[in-house]
Coordinates of C-alpha atoms and ligand atoms in Angstrom, one line a residue:
M1 CA 62.2 241.0 115.3
N2 CA 61.2 241.9 118.9
R3 CA 62.9 240.2 121.8
N4 CA 60.0 237.8 122.6
A5 CA 59.8 236.7 119.0
E6 CA 63.5 236.0 119.0
I7 CA 63.3 233.9 122.2
A8 CA 60.4 232.0 120.9
N9 CA 62.2 231.4 117.6
S10 CA 65.4 230.1 119.1
Y11 CA 63.5 227.8 121.5
R12 CA 61.4 226.5 118.6
M13 CA 64.6 225.9 116.6
R14 CA 66.2 224.0 119.5
I15 CA 63.0 221.8 119.8
D16 CA 63.0 221.1 116.0
E17 CA 66.7 220.3 116.1
A18 CA 66.2 217.8 118.9
I19 CA 63.3 216.2 117.1
G20 CA 65.3 216.0 113.9
Y21 CA 68.2 214.4 115.7
I22 CA 66.0 211.8 117.4
K23 CA 64.3 211.0 114.1
S24 CA 67.7 210.4 112.5
R25 CA 68.3 207.7 115.2
T26 CA 65.0 206.0 115.2
D27 CA 61.9 205.8 113.0
M28 CA 59.7 204.5 115.8
E29 CA 56.6 206.6 116.4
P30 CA 55.7 206.3 120.1
V31 CA 52.1 206.8 121.1
L32 CA 52.8 207.1 124.8
A33 CA 55.7 208.6 126.8
L34 CA 56.5 207.3 130.2
V35 CA 58.6 209.5 132.5
L36 CA 60.3 207.5 135.2
G37 CA 60.9 209.2 138.5
S38 CA 63.6 208.8 141.1
G39 CA 64.3 205.2 141.8
L40 CA 61.8 204.0 139.2
G41 CA 64.2 203.9 136.2
E42 CA 64.5 200.2 136.2
Y43 CA 61.1 199.9 134.6
A44 CA 62.7 200.6 131.3
A45 CA 64.0 197.0 131.3
E46 CA 60.4 195.9 130.7
L47 CA 60.5 197.2 127.1
K48 CA 61.7 195.4 124.0
V49 CA 64.3 198.1 123.3
E50 CA 64.7 199.5 119.8
E51 CA 67.0 202.4 120.5
E52 CA 68.5 204.3 123.4
I53 CA 69.4 207.9 123.1
S54 CA 71.4 209.7 125.8
Y55 CA 70.2 213.3 126.5
R56 CA 73.8 214.3 126.1
D57 CA 73.8 213.3 122.5
I58 CA 70.8 215.4 121.6
P59 CA 71.7 219.0 120.5
G60 CA 70.4 221.6 122.9
F61 CA 68.8 219.1 125.2
P62 CA 68.8 219.5 129.0
V63 CA 70.9 216.8 130.7
S64 CA 69.8 215.2 134.0
T65 CA 72.3 215.5 136.8
A66 CA 70.2 214.2 139.7
P67 CA 71.2 210.9 141.5
G68 CA 68.9 208.1 140.4
H69 CA 68.3 209.8 137.0
D70 CA 70.0 208.1 134.2
G71 CA 69.3 210.6 131.5
R72 CA 68.3 208.8 128.3
F73 CA 65.3 208.1 126.1
I74 CA 64.5 204.5 125.6
F75 CA 62.4 203.7 122.6
G76 CA 60.8 200.3 122.7
Y77 CA 57.8 198.1 122.5
L78 CA 55.6 196.9 125.3
D79 CA 53.9 194.0 123.5
Q80 CA 53.2 195.7 120.2
I81 CA 52.8 199.2 121.7
P82 CA 55.4 201.8 120.7
V83 CA 56.5 203.6 123.8
V84 CA 59.2 206.1 124.6
C85 CA 60.5 206.1 128.1
M86 CA 62.4 208.9 129.8
K87 CA 64.8 207.3 132.1
G88 CA 65.5 210.3 134.2
R89 CA 64.2 213.8 133.9
V90 CA 65.5 217.3 134.6
H91 CA 64.4 219.4 137.6
L92 CA 64.2 223.0 138.5
Y93 CA 66.6 222.5 141.3
E94 CA 69.4 221.5 138.9
G95 CA 69.3 225.1 137.8
Y96 CA 67.2 224.6 134.6
E97 CA 64.7 227.2 133.6
P98 CA 61.0 226.0 133.6
W99 CA 60.9 226.0 129.7
D100 CA 64.0 223.8 129.7
V101 CA 62.4 221.4 132.2
V102 CA 59.4 221.0 129.8
M103 CA 61.4 220.9 126.6
P104 CA 61.4 217.1 126.5
V105 CA 57.6 217.1 126.7
R106 CA 57.5 219.4 123.7
V107 CA 60.0 217.3 121.8
M108 CA 58.0 214.2 122.5
K109 CA 54.9 216.0 121.3
G110 CA 56.8 216.5 118.0
L111 CA 57.5 212.8 117.9
G112 CA 53.8 212.2 118.0
I113 CA 52.9 211.0 121.5
K114 CA 49.2 211.2 122.4
A115 CA 49.6 210.5 126.1
L116 CA 52.1 211.2 128.8
F117 CA 52.4 209.0 131.8
L118 CA 54.3 210.9 134.6
T119 CA 55.7 209.1 137.6
N120 CA 57.7 210.4 140.5
A121 CA 58.8 209.7 144.1
S122 CA 57.2 211.9 146.7
G123 CA 56.8 212.5 150.4
G124 CA 53.4 211.5 151.8
I125 CA 51.6 214.3 153.6
N126 CA 48.2 212.5 154.0
F127 CA 48.2 210.7 157.4
G128 CA 46.6 207.7 155.7
Y129 CA 49.6 207.0 153.5
M130 CA 52.6 204.8 154.1
A131 CA 56.1 204.7 152.6
G132 CA 55.8 202.4 149.5
D133 CA 52.2 203.3 148.7
L134 CA 51.4 204.3 145.1
M135 CA 49.1 207.3 144.5
L136 CA 47.2 208.1 141.4
I137 CA 47.5 211.9 140.9
T138 CA 44.1 213.4 140.5
D139 CA 45.0 217.1 140.6
H140 CA 48.0 219.3 141.5
I141 CA 49.0 222.5 143.2
S142 CA 51.5 224.4 141.0
S143 CA 51.5 227.7 143.0
F144 CA 55.0 227.2 144.5
V145 CA 56.8 226.8 141.3
P146 CA 57.2 229.1 138.2
N147 CA 54.7 228.4 135.5
P148 CA 56.4 226.8 132.5
L149 CA 54.2 228.7 130.1
I150 CA 55.5 232.1 131.2
G151 CA 57.0 233.9 128.2
P152 CA 55.9 234.0 124.6
N153 CA 53.1 231.6 123.9
F154 CA 53.7 228.9 121.4
E155 CA 50.5 229.1 119.5
A156 CA 51.4 225.9 117.6
Y157 CA 51.1 224.0 120.9
G158 CA 48.2 225.7 122.6
T159 CA 46.4 228.7 123.8
R160 CA 47.8 231.6 125.9
F161 CA 45.4 230.9 128.8
P162 CA 44.9 227.2 129.0
D163 CA 42.2 225.7 131.2
M164 CA 43.5 223.5 134.0
T165 CA 40.3 221.9 135.2
H166 CA 41.1 218.4 133.8
V167 CA 44.9 218.1 133.6
Y168 CA 44.8 214.5 134.6
D169 CA 42.7 212.7 132.0
E170 CA 39.7 211.1 133.6
E171 CA 39.2 208.4 131.1
L172 CA 42.8 207.4 131.1
S173 CA 43.0 207.6 134.9
D174 CA 40.1 205.2 135.0
Q175 CA 42.3 202.7 133.1
I176 CA 44.9 203.0 135.9
R177 CA 42.2 202.4 138.5
E178 CA 41.1 199.3 136.6
A179 CA 44.7 198.1 136.2
A180 CA 45.3 198.5 139.9
H181 CA 42.1 196.5 140.7
E182 CA 43.0 193.7 138.3
E183 CA 46.6 193.5 139.4
K184 CA 45.6 193.8 143.0
V185 CA 47.9 196.7 143.5
P186 CA 46.7 199.0 146.3
L187 CA 46.3 202.5 144.9
Q188 CA 45.8 205.7 146.8
E189 CA 44.5 208.8 145.1
G190 CA 45.4 212.4 145.8
I191 CA 46.7 215.8 145.1
Y192 CA 50.4 216.3 144.4
V193 CA 52.1 219.6 145.1
Q194 CA 55.4 220.5 143.4
L195 CA 58.0 222.6 145.2
T196 CA 61.4 223.5 143.7
G197 CA 63.6 221.6 146.1
P198 CA 66.4 220.7 146.4
S199 CA 66.0 221.1 150.2
F200 CA 63.2 219.0 151.6
E201 CA 60.4 220.8 153.3
S202 CA 60.3 221.9 156.9
P203 CA 57.7 220.4 159.2
A204 CA 55.9 223.8 159.2
E205 CA 55.8 223.7 155.4
I206 CA 54.3 220.2 155.5
R207 CA 51.6 221.4 157.9
M208 CA 50.9 224.3 155.6
L209 CA 50.8 222.1 152.5
R210 CA 48.4 219.7 154.3
S211 CA 46.1 222.6 155.2
L212 CA 46.1 223.5 151.5
G213 CA 44.8 220.1 150.6
A214 CA 48.0 218.4 149.3
D215 CA 48.4 214.7 149.8
A216 CA 52.0 214.3 148.5
V217 CA 54.9 216.6 147.8
G218 CA 57.7 216.4 145.4
M219 CA 60.1 218.3 143.2
S220 CA 58.8 217.5 139.7
T221 CA 55.9 216.5 137.5
V222 CA 53.5 219.5 137.8
I223 CA 55.2 221.8 135.3
E224 CA 55.6 218.9 132.9
A225 CA 51.8 218.2 133.3
I226 CA 51.0 221.8 132.6
A227 CA 53.1 222.0 129.5
A228 CA 51.7 218.7 128.2
H229 CA 48.1 219.7 128.9
H230 CA 48.7 223.0 127.1
A231 CA 50.0 221.0 124.1
G232 CA 46.9 218.8 124.0
I233 CA 48.7 215.7 125.3
R234 CA 46.5 213.5 127.6
V235 CA 48.2 213.2 131.0
V236 CA 48.2 210.7 133.8
G237 CA 50.4 210.5 136.8
V238 CA 51.4 208.0 139.5
S239 CA 53.5 208.9 142.5
C240 CA 55.4 206.5 144.7
I241 CA 55.2 207.7 148.3
A242 CA 58.8 207.2 149.3
N243 CA 58.6 208.5 152.8
A244 CA 56.4 210.2 155.3
A245 CA 56.9 214.0 154.8
A246 CA 59.1 216.0 157.1
G247 CA 58.2 216.1 160.7
M248 CA 55.7 213.2 160.5
T249 CA 58.1 210.7 161.9
K250 CA 61.4 210.9 163.8
E251 CA 63.3 210.0 160.6
L252 CA 65.3 212.6 158.8
L253 CA 65.0 212.7 155.0
S254 CA 67.6 211.8 152.5
G255 CA 67.7 211.4 148.8
D256 CA 69.3 208.0 149.1
D257 CA 66.4 206.7 151.2
V258 CA 64.0 208.1 148.7
N259 CA 65.7 206.1 145.9
L260 CA 65.8 203.0 148.0
T261 CA 62.1 202.9 148.9
A262 CA 61.1 203.7 145.3
N263 CA 63.4 200.8 144.2
E264 CA 61.6 198.5 146.7
T265 CA 58.2 199.4 145.2
A266 CA 59.5 198.5 141.7
P267 CA 57.7 195.1 141.4
L268 CA 54.3 196.6 142.3
F269 CA 55.0 199.7 140.2
S270 CA 56.0 197.6 137.2
R271 CA 52.8 195.5 137.3
L272 CA 50.6 198.6 137.6
V273 CA 52.4 200.5 134.9
T274 CA 52.5 197.7 132.4
S275 CA 48.8 196.9 132.8
S276 CA 47.9 200.6 132.8
I277 CA 49.8 201.3 129.5
K278 CA 48.0 198.5 127.7
K279 CA 44.6 199.8 128.8
I280 CA 45.5 203.4 128.2
T281 CA 46.7 202.9 124.7
G282 CA 43.5 201.0 123.9
K283 CA 41.7 204.3 124.5
L284 CA 43.9 206.6 122.5
Ligands
HPA1 N1 59.7 216.0 149.8 C1 59.9 216.4 148.5 N2 60.2 215.6 147.5 C2 60.3 214.3 147.8 C3 60.1 213.8 149.1 C4 59.7 214.7 150.1 O1 59.5 214.3 151.3 N3 60.2 212.4 149.0 C5 60.6 212.1 147.7 N4 60.6 213.2 147.0

């Protein structure tokens, strides 16, 4: 077997083993996965929980080490809707390879999810944003992080050269817009750029990112969105603007403050997410 085929094979086996382990713990078949970003993990309490599975217990699974990231799957129901929640994710800055960062997405594909709802905390680049705003992600810039599809292509998931014109599903994003309107939750819309972190950006980098058209910056989400879109999962994303990006105010940035602001947004975030999930799953 050539080296690429070997790598692909062992990765596939890890994914299958993780799926097998999860299926041995729960027979729930989630239709939607919700990834909870920094400071947003408490949303999981909204579910009627069926099973919780720590990433540590899943063979070959990447384990989250970031503060504010709990590191477990929560399988539960929102009303009658079977949902899997990722309370905590893994990031490139923890030292994981891009294919490890997106492994959970592929595992959840194997569990049967049709839609992936990505959330995160970010720095606001757009002058019109304030800390605590929520932003619907309408597009992304991935050019500063390694592409998660580099390496042998997994034909079972998708094509070698996937189109990225409509990563964030228009019909499902409309459901979030409607939910925001009904719940009277103000919702910005914009373009999210992922950098690797873990250092925050410099003011000069923020000016560069703004000139490139980015509205918010963070250290996650985009590579997960690419892998999900590749695999035919319908993707939506909401970012919690936790702070004005570097150099835009006199404040220095800290991970603790990011988690605090994201926590403060929790009530608005919860209302938006619950209403959105009900509408989205009606369209799957
Ligand atoms: N930059 C990058 N990631 C972030 C920020 C930021 O300002 N705020 C929250 N996550």
